[in-house]
Amino acid sequence: QVQLEESGGGLVQAGGSLRLSCAASGRTFSSDGMAWFRQAPGKEREFVAAISRSIISRYYADSVKGRFTISRDNAENTLYLQMNSLKPEDTAVYYCAAGGRSTKSAEYEYWGQGTQVTVSS
């Protein structure tokens, strides 16, 4: 059974940092793209960042570019999201996704349950 488990969310003040992790089990994703998405209350799920299987290509939403860094450890089958200079508008449930190659959520086959990130002003 394939599982993606996010961790690292929490409450942080504006300007602070958090590092999210996504541990995959049940299969290896070293040949697949992986990504982070987020969903704020009352809003649709939106793309945050994606990384290719080779780690060479990384993509970011304009709203997080320069503040967030996506990375992965294929040996550990784990995806990361380093979030710096957090803003209240970054508050959302953050989801890990795997098995896709784009910025579109519909193209990802596997999803985690999400981890809450709350940024206070």
Coordinates of N, CA, C and O in Angstrom, one line a residue:
Q1 N 0.8 -1.2 0.0 CA 0.0 0.0 0.0 C 0.9 1.2 0.0 O 1.8 1.4 0.8
V2 N 0.7 2.1 -1.0 CA 1.4 3.3 -1.1 C 0.9 4.4 -0.1 O -0.3 4.6 0.0
Q3 N 1.9 5.0 0.6 CA 1.5 6.0 1.6 C 2.5 7.2 1.5 O 3.7 7.0 1.3
L4 N 1.9 8.4 1.6 CA 2.7 9.6 1.7 C 2.4 10.2 3.0 O 1.2 10.5 3.3
E5 N 3.3 10.5 3.9 CA 3.0 11.0 5.2 C 3.8 12.3 5.4 O 5.0 12.3 5.5
E6 N 3.1 13.4 5.5 CA 3.7 14.7 5.7 C 3.9 15.0 7.2 O 3.2 14.4 8.1
S7 N 4.9 15.8 7.5 CA 5.2 16.2 8.9 C 5.9 17.5 8.8 O 6.4 18.0 7.8
G8 N 6.0 18.2 10.0 CA 6.7 19.4 10.1 C 5.8 20.7 10.1 O 6.4 21.8 10.3
G9 N 4.5 20.5 10.0 CA 3.7 21.7 10.0 C 3.6 22.2 11.4 O 4.0 21.6 12.4
G10 N 2.9 23.4 11.6 CA 2.7 23.9 12.9 C 2.4 25.4 12.8 O 2.0 25.9 11.8
L11 N 2.5 26.1 14.0 CA 2.2 27.5 14.1 C 3.5 28.2 14.2 O 4.4 27.9 15.0
V12 N 3.6 29.3 13.4 CA 4.9 30.1 13.4 C 4.5 31.5 13.2 O 3.5 31.8 12.5
Q13 N 5.3 32.4 13.7 CA 5.1 33.9 13.5 C 5.5 34.3 12.1 O 6.4 33.6 11.5
A14 N 4.9 35.3 11.6 CA 5.3 35.9 10.3 C 6.8 36.2 10.3 O 7.4 36.7 11.3
G15 N 7.5 35.8 9.2 CA 8.9 35.9 9.1 C 9.7 34.7 9.5 O 10.9 34.6 9.3
G16 N 9.0 33.8 10.1 CA 9.7 32.5 10.6 C 9.8 31.5 9.5 O 9.5 31.7 8.3
S17 N 10.3 30.3 9.9 CA 10.6 29.2 9.0 C 10.0 27.9 9.5 O 9.9 27.7 10.7
L18 N 9.7 27.1 8.5 CA 9.3 25.7 8.8 C 9.9 24.8 7.7 O 10.1 25.3 6.6
R19 N 10.1 23.5 8.1 CA 10.6 22.6 7.1 C 9.6 21.4 7.1 O 9.4 20.7 8.1
L20 N 8.9 21.2 6.0 CA 8.0 20.1 5.8 C 8.7 18.9 5.2 O 9.6 19.1 4.4
S21 N 8.3 17.7 5.7 CA 8.8 16.5 5.1 C 7.7 15.6 4.7 O 6.6 15.7 5.2
C22 N 8.0 14.8 3.7 CA 7.0 13.9 3.2 C 7.7 12.5 3.0 O 8.5 12.4 2.0
A23 N 7.4 11.6 3.8 CA 8.0 10.3 3.7 C 7.1 9.3 2.9 O 5.9 9.2 3.3
A24 N 7.6 8.7 1.9 CA 6.9 7.8 1.1 C 7.2 6.4 1.4 O 8.3 6.0 1.7
S25 N 6.2 5.5 1.3 CA 6.4 4.1 1.6 C 5.5 3.3 0.7 O 4.5 3.8 0.1
G26 N 5.8 2.1 0.5 CA 5.0 1.2 -0.4 C 5.5 1.1 -1.8 O 5.2 0.1 -2.5
R27 N 6.3 2.1 -2.2 CA 7.0 2.0 -3.5 C 8.0 3.1 -3.6 O 7.8 4.1 -2.8
T28 N 8.9 3.0 -4.5 CA 9.9 4.1 -4.6 C 9.4 5.1 -5.6 O 8.8 4.7 -6.6
F29 N 9.7 6.4 -5.4 CA 9.3 7.4 -6.3 C 10.5 8.1 -7.0 O 10.4 9.2 -7.5
S30 N 11.6 7.4 -7.0 CA 12.8 8.0 -7.6 C 12.6 8.2 -9.1 O 13.4 9.0 -9.7
S31 N 11.7 7.6 -9.7 CA 11.5 7.8 -11.2 C 10.3 8.7 -11.5 O 9.8 8.8 -12.6
D32 N 9.8 9.3 -10.4 CA 8.6 10.2 -10.6 C 8.8 11.6 -10.1 O 9.6 11.8 -9.2
G33 N 8.1 12.5 -10.7 CA 8.1 13.8 -10.2 C 7.3 13.9 -8.9 O 6.4 13.1 -8.6
M34 N 7.6 14.8 -8.0 CA 6.9 15.0 -6.8 C 6.7 16.5 -6.6 O 7.3 17.4 -7.2
A35 N 5.7 16.8 -5.7 CA 5.3 18.2 -5.6 C 4.6 18.5 -4.3 O 4.2 17.6 -3.6
W36 N 4.5 19.8 -4.0 CA 3.7 20.3 -2.9 C 2.6 21.1 -3.4 O 2.8 22.0 -4.3
F37 N 1.5 20.9 -2.8 CA 0.3 21.8 -3.0 C -0.2 22.3 -1.7 O 0.2 21.8 -0.6
R38 N -1.1 23.3 -1.7 CA -1.7 23.8 -0.5 C -3.1 24.2 -0.7 O -3.5 24.5 -1.8
Q39 N -3.9 24.2 0.4 CA -5.2 24.6 0.3 C -5.6 25.4 1.5 O -5.5 24.9 2.7
A40 N -6.0 26.6 1.3 CA -6.4 27.5 2.4 C -7.9 27.4 2.6 O -8.6 27.0 1.6
P41 N -8.4 27.7 3.7 CA -9.9 27.7 4.0 C -10.7 28.4 2.9 O -10.4 29.6 2.7
G42 N -11.6 27.8 2.3 CA -12.5 28.5 1.4 C -11.9 28.7 0.0 O -12.5 29.3 -0.9
K43 N -10.7 28.1 -0.2 CA -10.0 28.3 -1.5 C -9.7 26.9 -2.1 O -9.7 25.9 -1.5
E44 N -9.4 27.0 -3.4 CA -9.1 25.7 -4.1 C -7.6 25.4 -3.8 O -6.8 26.2 -3.5
R45 N -7.4 24.1 -4.0 CA -6.0 23.6 -3.8 C -5.1 24.3 -4.9 O -5.5 24.3 -6.1
E46 N -3.9 24.7 -4.5 CA -3.0 25.4 -5.5 C -1.6 24.8 -5.4 O -1.2 24.3 -4.4
F47 N -1.0 24.9 -6.5 CA 0.4 24.5 -6.7 C 1.3 25.3 -5.9 O 1.2 26.5 -5.9
V48 N 2.3 24.7 -5.2 CA 3.4 25.4 -4.5 C 4.7 25.2 -5.2 O 5.4 26.2 -5.5
A49 N 5.1 23.9 -5.3 CA 6.5 23.7 -5.8 C 6.5 22.2 -6.4 O 5.8 21.4 -5.9
A50 N 7.3 22.0 -7.3 CA 7.5 20.6 -7.9 C 9.0 20.4 -8.2 O 9.7 21.3 -8.4
I51 N 9.4 19.1 -8.2 CA 10.7 18.8 -8.5 C 10.7 17.5 -9.3 O 9.9 16.6 -9.2
S52 N 11.6 17.5 -10.3 CA 11.7 16.4 -11.2 C 12.4 15.2 -10.6 O 13.0 15.3 -9.5
R53 N 12.3 14.0 -11.2 CA 12.9 12.8 -10.6 C 14.4 12.9 -10.5 O 15.0 12.4 -9.6
S54 N 15.0 13.7 -11.4 CA 16.4 13.8 -11.5 C 16.9 14.9 -10.5 O 18.1 15.1 -10.4
I55 N 16.0 15.7 -10.0 CA 16.3 16.8 -9.1 C 16.9 18.0 -9.8 O 17.1 19.0 -9.3
I56 N 17.1 17.9 -11.1 CA 17.6 18.9 -11.9 C 16.6 20.1 -12.0 O 17.0 21.3 -12.0
S57 N 15.4 19.8 -12.3 CA 14.4 20.8 -12.5 C 13.5 21.0 -11.3 O 13.0 20.0 -10.7
R58 N 13.3 22.3 -10.9 CA 12.4 22.6 -9.9 C 11.5 23.8 -10.3 O 12.0 24.7 -11.1
Y59 N 10.3 23.8 -9.9 CA 9.3 24.8 -10.3 C 8.6 25.3 -9.1 O 8.4 24.6 -8.1
Y60 N 8.3 26.6 -9.1 CA 7.7 27.3 -7.9 C 6.6 28.2 -8.4 O 6.6 28.8 -9.4
A61 N 5.6 28.3 -7.5 CA 4.5 29.3 -7.7 C 5.2 30.6 -7.5 O 6.1 30.8 -6.7
D62 N 4.7 31.6 -8.2 CA 5.3 33.0 -8.1 C 5.2 33.5 -6.6 O 6.0 34.2 -6.2
S63 N 4.1 33.1 -5.9 CA 3.9 33.6 -4.6 C 4.9 33.1 -3.6 O 5.1 33.6 -2.5
V64 N 5.6 32.0 -3.9 CA 6.6 31.4 -3.0 C 8.0 31.5 -3.5 O 9.0 31.2 -2.7
K65 N 8.2 31.9 -4.7 CA 9.5 31.9 -5.3 C 10.5 32.8 -4.5 O 10.1 33.9 -4.1
G66 N 11.7 32.3 -4.2 CA 12.7 33.1 -3.4 C 12.5 32.8 -2.0 O 13.4 33.2 -1.2
R67 N 11.4 32.3 -1.5 CA 11.2 32.0 -0.1 C 11.2 30.5 0.2 O 11.6 30.1 1.3
F68 N 10.6 29.7 -0.7 CA 10.5 28.3 -0.4 C 11.5 27.5 -1.3 O 11.8 27.9 -2.4
T69 N 12.0 26.4 -0.8 CA 12.9 25.5 -1.6 C 12.4 24.1 -1.5 O 12.3 23.6 -0.4
I70 N 12.2 23.5 -2.6 CA 11.8 22.1 -2.6 C 13.1 21.2 -2.9 O 13.9 21.6 -3.6
S71 N 13.1 20.1 -2.2 CA 14.2 19.2 -2.4 C 13.7 17.7 -2.1 O 12.6 17.5 -1.6
R72 N 14.5 16.8 -2.5 CA 14.2 15.4 -2.3 C 15.4 14.5 -2.0 O 16.5 14.9 -2.5
D73 N 15.2 13.5 -1.3 CA 16.3 12.5 -1.1 C 15.7 11.2 -1.6 O 14.9 10.5 -1.0
N74 N 16.2 10.8 -2.8 CA 15.7 9.6 -3.5 C 16.1 8.3 -2.7 O 15.3 7.3 -2.7
A75 N 17.2 8.4 -2.1 CA 17.6 7.2 -1.3 C 16.7 7.0 -0.1 O 16.5 5.8 0.3
E76 N 16.2 8.1 0.5 CA 15.3 8.0 1.6 C 13.8 8.0 1.2 O 13.0 7.9 2.1
N77 N 13.6 8.2 -0.1 CA 12.2 8.3 -0.6 C 11.4 9.4 0.1 O 10.3 9.2 0.5
T78 N 12.1 10.5 0.3 CA 11.5 11.6 1.1 C 11.6 12.9 0.3 O 12.6 13.2 -0.4
L79 N 10.5 13.7 0.4 CA 10.4 15.0 -0.2 C 10.4 16.1 0.9 O 9.9 15.8 2.0
Y80 N 11.0 17.2 0.6 CA 11.1 18.3 1.6 C 10.6 19.6 1.0 O 10.6 19.8 -0.2
L81 N 10.2 20.5 1.9 CA 9.9 21.9 1.5 C 10.4 22.8 2.6 O 9.8 22.8 3.7
Q82 N 11.4 23.5 2.4 CA 11.9 24.5 3.3 C 11.2 25.8 3.0 O 11.2 26.3 1.9
M83 N 10.6 26.3 4.1 CA 9.8 27.5 3.9 C 10.3 28.6 4.8 O 10.4 28.5 6.0
N84 N 10.8 29.7 4.2 CA 11.4 30.8 4.9 C 10.6 32.1 4.7 O 9.8 32.1 3.8
S85 N 10.8 33.1 5.6 CA 10.1 34.3 5.4 C 8.6 34.1 5.3 O 7.9 34.7 4.4
L86 N 8.0 33.3 6.1 CA 6.6 32.9 6.0 C 5.7 34.1 6.2 O 6.0 35.0 7.0
K87 N 4.6 34.1 5.5 CA 3.6 35.2 5.6 C 2.3 34.6 6.0 O 2.0 33.5 5.8
P88 N 1.4 35.5 6.6 CA 0.1 35.0 7.0 C -0.7 34.3 5.8 O -1.4 33.3 6.0
E89 N -0.4 34.8 4.6 CA -1.1 34.2 3.5 C -0.6 32.9 3.1 O -1.2 32.2 2.2
D90 N 0.5 32.4 3.7 CA 0.9 31.1 3.5 C 0.2 30.0 4.3 O 0.4 28.8 4.2
T91 N -0.7 30.5 5.2 CA -1.5 29.6 6.0 C -2.4 28.7 5.2 O -3.1 29.2 4.4
A92 N -2.2 27.4 5.4 CA -3.0 26.4 4.6 C -2.6 25.0 5.1 O -1.7 24.9 5.9
V93 N -3.4 24.1 4.5 CA -3.0 22.7 4.7 C -2.1 22.4 3.5 O -2.4 22.6 2.3
Y94 N -0.9 21.8 3.8 CA 0.1 21.5 2.7 C 0.1 20.0 2.4 O 0.1 19.2 3.4
Y95 N 0.0 19.7 1.2 CA -0.1 18.3 0.7 C 1.1 17.9 -0.1 O 1.5 18.7 -1.0
C96 N 1.6 16.8 0.1 CA 2.6 16.2 -0.7 C 1.9 15.3 -1.8 O 0.9 14.7 -1.5
A97 N 2.5 15.4 -3.0 CA 2.0 14.6 -4.1 C 3.1 14.0 -4.9 O 4.2 14.5 -5.0
A98 N 2.8 12.8 -5.5 CA 3.8 12.1 -6.2 C 3.2 11.4 -7.4 O 2.0 11.1 -7.4
G99 N 4.0 11.0 -8.4 CA 3.5 10.3 -9.5 C 3.1 11.2 -10.7 O 2.4 10.7 -11.6
G100 N 3.5 12.5 -10.6 CA 3.1 13.4 -11.7 C 4.3 14.1 -12.2 O 5.4 13.9 -11.7
R101 N 4.1 15.0 -13.2 CA 5.2 15.8 -13.7 C 4.9 17.2 -14.1 O 5.5 17.8 -14.9
S102 N 3.9 17.7 -13.4 CA 3.5 19.1 -13.8 C 3.1 19.9 -12.5 O 3.2 19.4 -11.4
T103 N 2.5 21.1 -12.8 CA 2.1 21.9 -11.7 C 0.6 21.7 -11.5 O 0.0 22.4 -10.7
K104 N 0.0 20.7 -12.2 CA -1.5 20.5 -12.1 C -1.8 19.3 -11.1 O -1.3 18.2 -11.3
S105 N -2.6 19.6 -10.2 CA -2.9 18.6 -9.2 C -3.5 17.3 -9.8 O -3.3 16.2 -9.3
A106 N -4.3 17.5 -10.8 CA -5.0 16.3 -11.4 C -4.1 15.3 -12.0 O -4.4 14.2 -12.2
E107 N -2.8 15.7 -12.2 CA -1.9 14.8 -12.9 C -1.1 14.0 -11.8 O -0.2 13.2 -12.2
Y108 N -1.3 14.2 -10.6 CA -0.6 13.4 -9.5 C -1.5 12.3 -9.0 O -2.6 12.5 -8.7
E109 N -0.9 11.1 -9.0 CA -1.6 9.9 -8.6 C -1.7 9.7 -7.1 O -2.7 9.2 -6.6
Y110 N -0.7 10.1 -6.4 CA -0.6 9.8 -5.0 C -0.6 11.0 -4.1 O 0.1 12.0 -4.5
W111 N -1.3 11.0 -3.0 CA -1.4 12.2 -2.2 C -1.3 11.8 -0.7 O -1.7 10.8 -0.3
G112 N -0.7 12.7 0.1 CA -0.7 12.6 1.5 C -1.9 13.2 2.1 O -2.8 13.7 1.4
Q113 N -2.0 13.1 3.4 CA -3.2 13.5 4.2 C -3.1 15.0 4.5 O -4.2 15.7 4.8
G114 N -1.9 15.6 4.4 CA -1.8 17.0 4.6 C -1.3 17.4 6.0 O -1.5 16.6 6.9
T115 N -0.6 18.5 6.1 CA -0.1 19.0 7.4 C -0.5 20.5 7.4 O -0.3 21.2 6.5
Q116 N -1.0 20.9 8.6 CA -1.4 22.3 8.7 C -0.2 23.2 9.0 O 0.6 23.0 9.9
V117 N -0.2 24.3 8.3 CA 0.8 25.4 8.5 C 0.0 26.7 8.8 O -0.9 27.1 8.0
T118 N 0.2 27.2 10.0 CA -0.5 28.5 10.3 C 0.6 29.5 10.7 O 1.5 29.3 11.5
V119 N 0.5 30.7 10.0 CA 1.4 31.8 10.2 C 0.6 32.9 10.8 O -0.3 33.5 10.2
S120 N 1.1 33.3 12.0 CA 0.4 34.4 12.7 C 1.1 35.7 12.3 O 2.3 35.8 12.1
S121 N 0.3 36.8 12.3 CA 0.8 38.1 12.0 C 1.3 38.8 13.2 O 1.1 38.4 14.4

